[in-house]
XYZ file of C-alpha atoms in Angstrom:
467
model
C 11.199 34.842 32.087
C 9.841 36.801 29.861
C 6.549 36.581 28.656
C 4.951 35.391 25.695
C 2.899 35.310 22.509
C 0.613 32.963 23.326
C 0.775 33.130 27.177
C 0.065 36.446 27.611
C -2.642 36.488 24.978
C -4.633 33.943 27.393
C -3.671 35.331 30.247
C -4.851 38.714 29.868
C -7.957 37.612 27.075
C -11.684 37.551 27.723
C -11.547 34.949 29.923
C -12.166 35.306 33.431
C -9.494 34.233 36.140
C -12.281 31.633 38.151
C -14.758 31.425 34.830
C -14.275 27.750 33.262
C -11.931 27.840 30.777
C -11.691 23.907 29.752
C -13.848 20.887 30.695
C -11.688 17.544 30.218
C -12.261 14.157 31.412
C -13.521 14.253 35.017
C -11.675 17.885 35.288
C -12.885 21.463 35.177
C -10.315 23.776 34.715
C -10.575 27.678 35.546
C -8.548 30.031 33.964
C -6.501 30.533 37.022
C -5.828 26.691 37.483
C -4.391 27.164 33.796
C -2.269 30.171 34.022
C -0.651 29.247 37.620
C -0.236 25.708 36.438
C 1.429 26.837 33.131
C 3.759 29.447 35.560
C 4.771 25.914 37.430
C 5.792 23.892 34.749
C 7.054 26.869 32.562
C 10.070 26.691 35.841
C 10.292 23.367 35.608
C 10.984 23.472 32.097
C 13.309 25.825 32.663
C 15.599 23.581 35.117
C 16.421 21.407 32.562
C 18.448 21.399 29.671
C 16.186 22.271 26.365
C 18.958 24.061 24.409
C 18.194 23.370 20.490
C 15.273 21.011 21.507
C 11.508 21.176 21.143
C 8.970 20.221 23.957
C 7.462 17.441 22.267
C 3.937 17.423 24.293
C 2.703 13.541 24.385
C 0.144 14.108 25.913
C -3.644 13.051 26.056
C -5.363 15.139 28.132
C -6.496 18.824 26.322
C -6.326 20.477 28.875
C -3.007 19.196 29.871
C -2.135 19.957 26.501
C -3.054 23.437 27.066
C -1.053 23.886 30.279
C 1.924 22.184 28.550
C 1.928 24.616 25.585
C 1.127 27.430 27.641
C 4.293 27.052 30.011
C 6.487 26.486 27.038
C 5.720 29.619 25.453
C 6.074 31.409 28.898
C 9.325 29.680 28.908
C 10.381 30.786 25.035
C 10.422 27.009 23.873
C 8.954 25.512 20.494
C 6.480 23.308 20.921
C 5.782 19.936 18.630
C 2.396 18.882 18.879
C 2.218 14.670 19.086
C -0.222 11.993 18.876
C -0.319 10.576 21.836
C -1.953 7.168 19.810
C 1.026 7.214 17.661
C 3.997 8.999 19.720
C 7.065 10.250 16.826
C 10.616 9.698 17.656
C 10.976 13.549 16.770
C 14.092 14.540 19.601
C 13.099 16.879 22.527
C 11.912 17.434 25.650
C 8.834 14.204 26.263
C 6.089 15.878 28.365
C 4.000 12.714 28.878
C 0.577 12.287 31.368
C -0.431 9.459 33.172
C -2.094 8.076 30.100
C 1.050 8.123 27.880
C 3.558 7.173 30.455
C 7.270 5.720 29.252
C 8.170 2.346 28.554
C 10.679 0.698 31.174
C 12.885 0.297 28.825
C 12.931 4.370 27.697
C 15.044 6.684 29.591
C 14.096 7.387 33.309
C 11.556 10.121 33.432
C 11.185 13.707 35.588
C 8.080 13.756 37.869
C 6.330 16.809 38.103
C 3.283 17.266 39.960
C 3.528 21.140 40.667
C 0.743 23.380 39.773
C -2.031 20.029 40.267
C -0.916 18.434 37.254
C 0.779 15.099 37.118
C 3.637 14.739 34.263
C 6.906 13.054 33.435
C 9.448 14.191 31.047
C 12.794 13.034 30.028
C 15.179 13.868 26.636
C 15.466 12.482 23.428
C 18.207 13.091 21.135
C 17.511 15.756 18.521
C 16.622 14.787 15.271
C 15.769 17.808 13.989
C 17.359 21.398 14.206
C 15.655 24.267 15.362
C 17.972 26.684 13.269
C 15.787 29.349 11.556
C 12.586 28.475 13.738
C 11.210 31.036 15.504
C 11.188 30.985 19.364
C 7.441 30.011 20.909
C 6.777 28.233 17.406
C 4.010 25.605 17.199
C 4.905 22.700 15.102
C 2.423 20.365 13.779
C 2.663 17.300 12.394
C 0.636 16.519 9.047
C 0.966 13.694 6.974
C -1.879 14.300 4.957
C -2.848 11.070 2.303
C 0.813 9.860 2.266
C 1.197 8.509 6.190
C 4.519 10.179 6.300
C 4.209 12.710 9.254
C 6.120 16.375 8.368
C 6.479 19.035 10.810
C 4.645 22.355 10.110
C 6.410 25.281 11.820
C 3.795 27.886 13.236
C 4.901 31.190 14.544
C 3.107 31.985 17.924
C 2.240 35.170 16.039
C -0.024 33.213 13.312
C -1.515 30.799 15.984
C -2.896 33.878 17.179
C -4.056 35.337 14.232
C -5.774 31.879 13.242
C -7.397 31.583 16.633
C -8.907 34.605 16.465
C -10.207 34.521 12.630
C -11.833 30.997 13.735
C -13.166 32.718 16.997
C -15.112 35.158 14.275
C -16.385 32.448 12.644
C -17.665 30.148 15.599
C -19.005 33.440 17.671
C -17.135 32.339 20.547
C -17.568 34.713 23.745
C -17.718 35.067 27.316
C -19.412 32.247 28.996
C -20.676 30.893 25.657
C -20.128 26.760 26.108
C -18.896 24.382 23.145
C -18.022 20.742 22.601
C -14.838 19.867 20.797
C -14.601 16.120 19.818
C -11.800 16.151 17.461
C -7.647 15.695 18.327
C -6.236 18.543 20.360
C -2.975 17.691 18.593
C -3.732 18.707 14.954
C -3.776 22.316 14.224
C -7.924 21.685 13.429
C -8.561 20.786 16.679
C -5.819 22.603 19.031
C -6.768 26.047 16.981
C -11.037 24.898 17.277
C -10.815 23.310 20.871
C -7.936 24.955 22.707
C -6.243 28.058 21.314
C -9.732 30.531 20.039
C -11.573 29.692 22.537
C -9.495 29.959 25.345
C -8.622 33.974 23.585
C -12.299 34.774 23.898
C -13.507 33.457 26.955
C -15.816 30.261 25.745
C -15.506 27.481 27.739
C -15.015 23.986 25.984
C -15.638 20.820 26.990
C -13.451 18.357 25.454
C -14.660 14.650 24.479
C -13.132 11.701 23.433
C -12.652 11.864 19.404
C -13.977 8.848 19.064
C -17.206 9.963 20.391
C -21.161 8.299 18.742
C -23.725 10.746 18.588
C -25.823 9.713 20.983
C -22.235 10.915 23.415
C -21.956 14.219 21.298
C -25.529 15.229 21.991
C -25.476 14.347 25.845
C -21.861 15.621 25.784
C -23.601 19.452 24.382
C -26.927 18.494 26.109
C -25.505 18.400 29.955
C -23.194 21.145 29.127
C -25.487 23.833 27.378
C -23.420 23.971 24.023
C -23.838 26.336 21.021
C -21.577 24.581 19.237
C -19.432 21.532 18.440
C -17.130 20.404 16.583
C -16.782 17.162 15.452
C -15.126 14.692 12.741
C -16.665 13.813 9.462
C -17.098 10.553 10.605
C -19.548 11.437 13.383
C -21.562 13.783 11.270
C -21.750 10.704 8.712
C -22.999 8.428 11.533
C -25.687 11.383 12.718
C -26.838 10.923 9.504
C -27.585 7.363 9.667
C -29.259 7.495 13.137
C -32.429 5.611 12.949
C -34.527 8.685 14.807
C -33.504 12.195 15.457
C -31.189 13.369 18.915
C -31.736 16.164 21.470
C -29.293 18.326 21.187
C -30.532 20.646 23.245
C -29.282 24.693 22.046
C -26.790 23.609 19.837
C -26.863 26.421 16.991
C -23.575 25.331 15.016
C -21.888 22.384 14.112
C -18.312 22.348 12.224
C -16.475 19.218 10.684
C -13.233 19.726 9.293
C -10.774 16.820 7.499
C -12.443 15.552 4.602
C -15.757 16.790 3.147
C -19.528 15.998 4.015
C -20.831 13.602 1.270
C -24.021 16.055 0.210
C -26.356 13.244 1.511
C -24.979 12.736 4.867
C -25.320 16.501 5.292
C -28.501 16.753 3.508
C -29.780 14.470 6.040
C -28.501 16.118 9.044
C -29.871 19.396 7.831
C -33.473 18.147 7.243
C -33.743 16.764 10.713
C -32.177 19.207 12.503
C -32.071 22.769 13.303
C -28.744 23.972 14.031
C -26.627 24.947 11.099
C -23.756 22.105 9.262
C -20.723 23.907 8.042
C -17.725 22.038 6.534
C -14.576 23.689 7.229
C -11.666 24.165 4.809
C -7.995 25.165 5.768
C -4.322 23.258 6.231
C -2.178 23.268 8.798
C 0.185 25.486 6.564
C -2.498 27.750 6.131
C -4.770 27.812 8.913
C -8.353 28.244 8.788
C -9.536 29.397 5.242
C -12.852 29.572 4.715
C -16.350 27.424 5.825
C -19.472 26.163 3.885
C -23.021 25.907 4.945
C -23.924 21.887 4.346
C -26.891 21.298 3.135
C -26.933 18.701 0.913
C -27.790 20.958 -2.229
C -23.963 22.930 -1.841
C -22.237 22.092 -5.727
C -19.359 19.925 -5.163
C -16.600 21.088 -4.197
C -17.550 23.973 -2.383
C -15.817 25.241 0.395
C -17.411 28.678 1.209
C -15.906 32.028 1.107
C -12.740 33.031 2.212
C -12.474 34.156 6.089
C -11.537 38.162 6.203
C -7.204 37.902 5.985
C -7.216 35.567 3.244
C -7.064 36.543 -0.178
C -7.179 33.531 -3.388
C -6.241 33.627 -7.027
C -5.745 30.951 -9.387
C -3.571 29.767 -12.269
C -3.999 27.905 -14.779
C -2.726 24.464 -15.151
C -1.302 22.901 -18.672
C -3.669 20.211 -19.499
C -6.794 21.339 -16.787
C -9.668 23.343 -18.671
C -11.726 25.317 -15.980
C -10.060 27.374 -12.879
C -6.634 26.419 -12.133
C -3.912 26.225 -9.059
C -5.673 27.592 -5.729
C -2.763 29.789 -4.484
C -3.209 32.569 -1.184
C -1.496 35.260 0.382
C -2.493 34.472 4.143
C -1.527 36.460 7.367
C -1.739 33.257 9.279
C 0.861 31.252 7.419
C 3.357 29.020 8.623
C 7.176 29.555 8.690
C 7.881 26.499 6.700
C 8.470 22.803 7.432
C 10.711 21.104 10.017
C 14.059 19.320 8.582
C 17.527 17.776 9.713
C 19.484 20.985 9.238
C 16.815 23.514 10.179
C 13.806 25.437 8.742
C 12.623 24.430 4.785
C 10.311 26.568 3.347
C 6.696 26.508 1.965
C 6.559 25.849 -1.618
C 5.615 29.583 -3.144
C 5.054 31.046 -6.705
C 6.416 34.532 -6.205
C 4.716 35.682 -2.691
C 1.792 33.751 -2.786
C 1.804 30.007 -1.134
C 0.753 27.213 -3.700
C -1.979 24.916 -2.012
C -1.949 22.392 -3.956
C -5.195 22.114 -4.652
C -7.221 22.344 -7.651
C -9.968 24.897 -7.645
C -12.542 27.334 -9.438
C -13.869 31.094 -7.686
C -16.933 31.408 -8.723
C -19.337 34.501 -7.121
C -16.138 34.607 -4.415
C -16.609 30.927 -3.066
C -13.842 28.764 -3.946
C -14.419 24.824 -5.370
C -12.154 22.345 -4.943
C -11.742 20.196 -8.108
C -9.069 17.990 -6.540
C -4.912 17.939 -5.653
C -2.253 18.890 -8.493
C -0.027 16.175 -7.231
C -3.512 13.741 -7.792
C -4.096 14.342 -11.076
C -3.787 10.958 -13.690
C -2.325 11.716 -17.062
C -4.255 9.176 -19.693
C -2.584 9.870 -23.036
C -1.762 12.688 -22.346
C -5.539 13.879 -20.798
C -5.476 15.708 -17.093
C -8.073 13.872 -15.144
C -9.024 14.950 -11.812
C -10.177 12.181 -9.220
C -12.448 13.950 -7.529
C -14.386 14.856 -10.803
C -14.721 10.644 -10.575
C -15.364 10.112 -7.509
C -18.119 12.651 -7.079
C -19.476 10.568 -9.738
C -19.207 7.188 -7.924
C -20.464 8.605 -4.775
C -23.955 9.845 -6.291
C -24.423 5.892 -7.076
C -26.964 5.040 -4.681
C -25.163 1.767 -3.514
C -21.722 3.635 -3.309
C -20.885 4.607 0.475
C -17.104 5.337 0.227
C -15.251 5.958 -2.491
C -11.041 6.674 -3.692
C -10.184 6.668 -7.131
C -5.944 6.844 -7.816
C -4.048 6.683 -10.780
C -3.189 2.985 -11.955
C -0.207 2.486 -14.654
C -1.057 1.240 -18.103
C 0.572 0.494 -20.985
C -0.731 1.660 -23.886
C -2.080 5.456 -21.987
C 0.403 5.643 -19.219
C -1.754 6.299 -16.685
C -5.791 5.323 -16.028
C -8.533 5.796 -13.370
C -8.793 3.057 -10.418
C -11.603 3.284 -8.654
C -11.617 1.188 -4.936
C -15.198 1.106 -3.883
C -17.205 0.558 -0.582
C -20.544 -1.094 -1.275
C -23.872 -1.022 0.812
C -25.132 -4.246 -1.579
C -24.247 -6.331 -4.522
C -22.852 -3.678 -7.319
C -21.192 -5.064 -10.084
C -18.522 -3.756 -12.371
C -20.609 -3.671 -15.037
C -23.328 -2.065 -13.314
C -21.155 0.670 -11.732
C -19.720 1.639 -15.326
C -23.161 1.571 -16.762
C -23.957 4.332 -13.979
C -20.781 6.018 -15.505
C -21.215 6.088 -18.715
C -23.597 8.868 -19.090
C -22.056 10.876 -16.792
C -17.854 10.850 -17.773
C -16.118 11.538 -20.587
C -14.272 8.261 -22.015
C -10.779 8.849 -20.386
C -12.722 9.855 -16.792
C -14.285 6.223 -16.829
C -12.765 3.679 -14.348
C -10.819 1.006 -16.157
C -10.104 -0.573 -13.644
C -12.396 -1.354 -10.082
C -12.532 -3.538 -6.552
C -14.377 -3.800 -3.750
C -13.119 -2.709 -0.333
C -14.928 -3.177 2.869
C -13.452 -0.038 3.773
C -10.892 2.750 2.499
C -8.283 3.239 5.040
C -8.371 7.185 6.108
C -6.183 9.404 8.544
C -7.744 10.206 12.012
C -8.710 13.487 10.144
C -11.060 11.715 7.938
C -8.701 12.101 4.919
C -8.053 8.768 2.244
C -4.896 7.523 2.494
C -3.274 6.015 -0.249
C -2.934 2.117 -0.713
C -0.064 0.553 -2.828
C -0.621 1.480 -6.219
C -3.372 -0.710 -8.319
C -1.561 -3.135 -11.205
């Protein structure tokens, strides 16, 4: 088997053989152990029928995910990262660890304990063709706000480019510890928590993605971590703690998936010495930028593009100021999975269409919402994100989502879903909006919820269309 991109890059990277690479669960893995386990499991993969099938990684342990991904790369196979909490039915050679064992009704599994890893594999009939998908690609499932998974195909070269870019931003270097509490099966979690640190010799301790602030603080102290990567809900919980927590020598924390509310960012930066960043990117583009979150930044501000990312704005009919954000980047995905093979991304010439509405001011990007979410109110285009920002500033509003609702007269109108910390009334909320929104931006329907449904990454999910 020939050496391949990701495996060879980790093997020949900054990590020294006997240095700790990843700590996951109760085990600390050295680089030697990761590489040896991957080499042995690659041989196991080579003895099973994998032609035309991806390796579906359905494991809970982050370090074991790294082993399987390295092995598949060495065996020149494509990997699909599955959420162990919601396994995909995507066909392929399914790999599970002890936490994700198959049910008795599933096909018999092949068990291997080679390399100190206990894994079970079985073959599931193909559902998607790998035609046109480069060998050794990694496929990440993304659902955005729809909840319907789509496979984003990232070739090995783009995975490596993205990882090096993230490492430069994070300051990952040999022997400098970090803590990661995110989703290793997601593009963001894999890049920040596995690929980038492995390439640059940064020992990373993985803790569960549902960890609360006190657990994060303890992990940071015990590991001597200088960096922390987490999810938006964790930082919102941290902002609401009664007393400051001890984060030891932490110098930098990063959140991604959904914007942090300004009040939460302000509460954290006013209480702690570490720098807090909100990262921006997608499975299609990889990491694009990161904004320092102080609570005083402009709404939608996501920072200056990383080196290698070139943005432009294309005007959108009916939308004043800014336009659709389009990009050129050397970390762009190859396309999407389809039943008959690779499907293309959405391009305007050679510019990738992000679907985000944005402004570019002094070199920095400000996101104003999604193009597909624009509400057409009697011919006037309304961005839900702009309304959400106004509603979110109300002292009693703790979470908000604005969607389009059908209207017999105007075609569509804004409908607000509100989570409140007190007995806020519709009349009080609309009075707050009166001087802050134009008439066509005013919510015409308001409903109060216990919570806004969100994905694991913190993005609001679309509920039933308001009537």
